[in-house]
Amino acid sequence: MPRLTEEFYHRPCVQVARDLVGKVLVCGGRRMRVSQTEAYCGEADTACHASKGRTKRTEVMYMPAGTVYVYLCYGMHWMLNLVTGEEGQPEAVLIRACVEAPGPGRLTKALGITGALNRTSALTGESLWLEDDGFVCGVSAHKRVGIGYASQADQDRLWRFVLEENAADSTENPVCP
DNA sequence: TTAGTGATATCC
DNA sequence: GATATCACTAAA
């Protein structure tokens, strides 16, 4: 199966987030289909970690598209993201769920993903990457969750994308709730 | 609904 | 150095 290339990630994070739904996440010899993503889009997005600028934690988001960003949340859950867009611009897509593992923390636990993968490349690295197996599906757009600290306008953005199981014949999107 | 957990950022 | 916060989950 073809691995997703630099060109796939080198686009605005909202587009990448939408297109990542239905792709196959490969890690540690295991494969899981991505069923839910969220876009975090630059310093202007108050929900984005980098909205307050570049810090030791967020500088990975300024790296080239296709870089893996993993961080620990609530002291026990690793969150998996992929850097997108232009280098120097802090954009990333959070992998929120796979068909086999709902929830961002459960997903990383199931695949054994930890901070050791932070800053590795999903383009050339041997640990983690994504593939396109030709699967097509419907995708719906929703509000992001868990970002109560963000501005109301940013909370209202439909930057969460969910796989529509019963719309396999549809390549049209998004379908809004 | 609430406890649990530890890195990070932000304030002394 | 100290504290508050957090892109969550499991148990009740």
PDB file of N, CA, C and O in Angstrom, chain A residues 18 21-22 34-35 135-141 161-175:
ATOM      1  N   ARG A  18      -9.601  16.376   6.925  1.00  0.00           N
ATOM      2  CA  ARG A  18     -10.746  15.743   6.282  1.00  0.00           C
ATOM      3  C   ARG A  18     -10.311  14.521   5.467  1.00  0.00           C
ATOM      4  O   ARG A  18     -10.944  13.475   5.514  1.00  0.00           O
ATOM      5  N   VAL A  21      -9.309  11.014   7.244  1.00  0.00           N
ATOM      6  CA  VAL A  21     -10.363  10.092   7.676  1.00  0.00           C
ATOM      7  C   VAL A  21     -10.518   8.981   6.638  1.00  0.00           C
ATOM      8  O   VAL A  21     -10.661   9.261   5.447  1.00  0.00           O
ATOM      9  N   GLY A  22     -10.444   7.734   7.088  1.00  0.00           N
ATOM     10  CA  GLY A  22     -10.551   6.593   6.186  1.00  0.00           C
ATOM     11  C   GLY A  22      -9.205   6.031   5.769  1.00  0.00           C
ATOM     12  O   GLY A  22      -9.134   4.946   5.189  1.00  0.00           O
ATOM     13  N   VAL A  34      -8.293   5.168  10.350  1.00  0.00           N
ATOM     14  CA  VAL A  34      -8.602   6.420  11.040  1.00  0.00           C
ATOM     15  C   VAL A  34     -10.079   6.751  10.861  1.00  0.00           C
ATOM     16  O   VAL A  34     -10.599   6.752   9.744  1.00  0.00           O
ATOM     17  N   SER A  35     -10.771   7.014  11.974  1.00  0.00           N
ATOM     18  CA  SER A  35     -12.201   7.301  11.873  1.00  0.00           C
ATOM     19  C   SER A  35     -12.559   8.697  12.355  1.00  0.00           C
ATOM     20  O   SER A  35     -13.684   9.140  12.197  1.00  0.00           O
ATOM     21  N   PHE A 135      -9.712   3.002   0.136  1.00  0.00           N
ATOM     22  CA  PHE A 135     -11.017   3.036   0.792  1.00  0.00           C
ATOM     23  C   PHE A 135     -11.645   4.420   0.644  1.00  0.00           C
ATOM     24  O   PHE A 135     -10.983   5.432   0.846  1.00  0.00           O
ATOM     25  N   VAL A 136     -12.912   4.434   0.223  1.00  0.00           N
ATOM     26  CA  VAL A 136     -13.619   5.717   0.149  1.00  0.00           C
ATOM     27  C   VAL A 136     -14.811   5.685   1.091  1.00  0.00           C
ATOM     28  O   VAL A 136     -15.437   4.649   1.297  1.00  0.00           O
ATOM     29  N   CYS A 137     -15.112   6.838   1.667  1.00  0.00           N
ATOM     30  CA  CYS A 137     -16.181   6.898   2.653  1.00  0.00           C
ATOM     31  C   CYS A 137     -16.720   8.307   2.732  1.00  0.00           C
ATOM     32  O   CYS A 137     -16.105   9.245   2.234  1.00  0.00           O
ATOM     33  N   GLY A 138     -17.870   8.436   3.363  1.00  0.00           N
ATOM     34  CA  GLY A 138     -18.412   9.751   3.629  1.00  0.00           C
ATOM     35  C   GLY A 138     -17.753  10.328   4.870  1.00  0.00           C
ATOM     36  O   GLY A 138     -17.322   9.586   5.741  1.00  0.00           O
ATOM     37  N   VAL A 139     -17.670  11.636   4.911  1.00  0.00           N
ATOM     38  CA  VAL A 139     -17.063  12.307   6.058  1.00  0.00           C
ATOM     39  C   VAL A 139     -17.996  13.417   6.511  1.00  0.00           C
ATOM     40  O   VAL A 139     -18.471  14.202   5.697  1.00  0.00           O
ATOM     41  N   SER A 140     -18.269  13.471   7.816  1.00  0.00           N
ATOM     42  CA  SER A 140     -19.097  14.562   8.337  1.00  0.00           C
ATOM     43  C   SER A 140     -18.235  15.515   9.161  1.00  0.00           C
ATOM     44  O   SER A 140     -17.215  15.121   9.716  1.00  0.00           O
ATOM     45  N   ALA A 141     -18.665  16.780   9.234  1.00  0.00           N
ATOM     46  CA  ALA A 141     -17.911  17.807   9.953  1.00  0.00           C
ATOM     47  C   ALA A 141     -18.636  18.191  11.242  1.00  0.00           C
ATOM     48  O   ALA A 141     -19.861  18.319  11.253  1.00  0.00           O
ATOM     49  N   PHE A 161     -13.586  15.912  12.004  1.00  0.00           N
ATOM     50  CA  PHE A 161     -14.096  15.133  10.875  1.00  0.00           C
ATOM     51  C   PHE A 161     -14.279  13.680  11.275  1.00  0.00           C
ATOM     52  O   PHE A 161     -13.392  13.059  11.855  1.00  0.00           O
ATOM     53  N   VAL A 162     -15.465  13.157  10.959  1.00  0.00           N
ATOM     54  CA  VAL A 162     -15.849  11.825  11.405  1.00  0.00           C
ATOM     55  C   VAL A 162     -16.245  10.958  10.219  1.00  0.00           C
ATOM     56  O   VAL A 162     -16.963  11.411   9.322  1.00  0.00           O
ATOM     57  N   LEU A 163     -15.763   9.700  10.234  1.00  0.00           N
ATOM     58  CA  LEU A 163     -16.095   8.750   9.187  1.00  0.00           C
ATOM     59  C   LEU A 163     -17.572   8.368   9.277  1.00  0.00           C
ATOM     60  O   LEU A 163     -18.067   8.067  10.364  1.00  0.00           O
ATOM     61  N   GLU A 164     -18.260   8.420   8.137  1.00  0.00           N
ATOM     62  CA  GLU A 164     -19.663   8.042   8.089  1.00  0.00           C
ATOM     63  C   GLU A 164     -19.750   6.601   7.607  1.00  0.00           C
ATOM     64  O   GLU A 164     -19.539   6.311   6.440  1.00  0.00           O
ATOM     65  N   GLU A 165     -20.081   5.697   8.538  1.00  0.00           N
ATOM     66  CA  GLU A 165     -20.049   4.271   8.220  1.00  0.00           C
ATOM     67  C   GLU A 165     -21.096   3.853   7.209  1.00  0.00           C
ATOM     68  O   GLU A 165     -20.855   2.985   6.383  1.00  0.00           O
ATOM     69  N   ASN A 166     -22.258   4.466   7.294  1.00  0.00           N
ATOM     70  CA  ASN A 166     -23.350   4.018   6.430  1.00  0.00           C
ATOM     71  C   ASN A 166     -23.464   4.857   5.152  1.00  0.00           C
ATOM     72  O   ASN A 166     -24.517   4.987   4.579  1.00  0.00           O
ATOM     73  N   ALA A 167     -22.374   5.434   4.728  1.00  0.00           N
ATOM     74  CA  ALA A 167     -22.401   6.241   3.513  1.00  0.00           C
ATOM     75  C   ALA A 167     -21.203   5.896   2.638  1.00  0.00           C
ATOM     76  O   ALA A 167     -20.559   6.749   2.064  1.00  0.00           O
ATOM     77  N   ALA A 168     -20.924   4.588   2.543  1.00  0.00           N
ATOM     78  CA  ALA A 168     -19.741   4.146   1.819  1.00  0.00           C
ATOM     79  C   ALA A 168     -19.803   4.495   0.336  1.00  0.00           C
ATOM     80  O   ALA A 168     -18.779   4.585  -0.336  1.00  0.00           O
ATOM     81  N   ASP A 169     -20.994   4.692  -0.184  1.00  0.00           N
ATOM     82  CA  ASP A 169     -21.127   4.992  -1.609  1.00  0.00           C
ATOM     83  C   ASP A 169     -20.949   6.484  -1.890  1.00  0.00           C
ATOM     84  O   ASP A 169     -20.895   6.905  -3.031  1.00  0.00           O
ATOM     85  N   SER A 170     -20.854   7.276  -0.832  1.00  0.00           N
ATOM     86  CA  SER A 170     -20.775   8.713  -1.031  1.00  0.00           C
ATOM     87  C   SER A 170     -19.338   9.195  -0.971  1.00  0.00           C
ATOM     88  O   SER A 170     -18.587   8.867  -0.070  1.00  0.00           O
ATOM     89  N   THR A 171     -18.931   9.979  -1.958  1.00  0.00           N
ATOM     90  CA  THR A 171     -17.631  10.627  -1.895  1.00  0.00           C
ATOM     91  C   THR A 171     -17.802  12.121  -1.662  1.00  0.00           C
ATOM     92  O   THR A 171     -16.853  12.873  -1.642  1.00  0.00           O
ATOM     93  N   GLU A 172     -19.059  12.505  -1.468  1.00  0.00           N
ATOM     94  CA  GLU A 172     -19.348  13.904  -1.197  1.00  0.00           C
ATOM     95  C   GLU A 172     -19.164  14.205   0.283  1.00  0.00           C
ATOM     96  O   GLU A 172     -19.465  13.399   1.146  1.00  0.00           O
ATOM     97  N   ASN A 173     -18.626  15.412   0.581  1.00  0.00           N
ATOM     98  CA  ASN A 173     -18.563  15.830   1.969  1.00  0.00           C
ATOM     99  C   ASN A 173     -18.415  17.350   2.026  1.00  0.00           C
ATOM    100  O   ASN A 173     -18.146  17.957   1.032  1.00  0.00           O
ATOM    101  N   PRO A 174     -18.610  17.969   3.187  1.00  0.00           N
ATOM    102  CA  PRO A 174     -19.048  17.332   4.404  1.00  0.00           C
ATOM    103  C   PRO A 174     -20.566  17.262   4.500  1.00  0.00           C
ATOM    104  O   PRO A 174     -21.279  17.973   3.814  1.00  0.00           O
ATOM    105  N   VAL A 175     -21.004  16.379   5.377  1.00  0.00           N
ATOM    106  CA  VAL A 175     -22.416  16.332   5.745  1.00  0.00           C
ATOM    107  C   VAL A 175     -22.508  16.924   7.149  1.00  0.00           C
ATOM    108  O   VAL A 175     -21.946  16.372   8.089  1.00  0.00           O
TER     109      VAL A 175
END
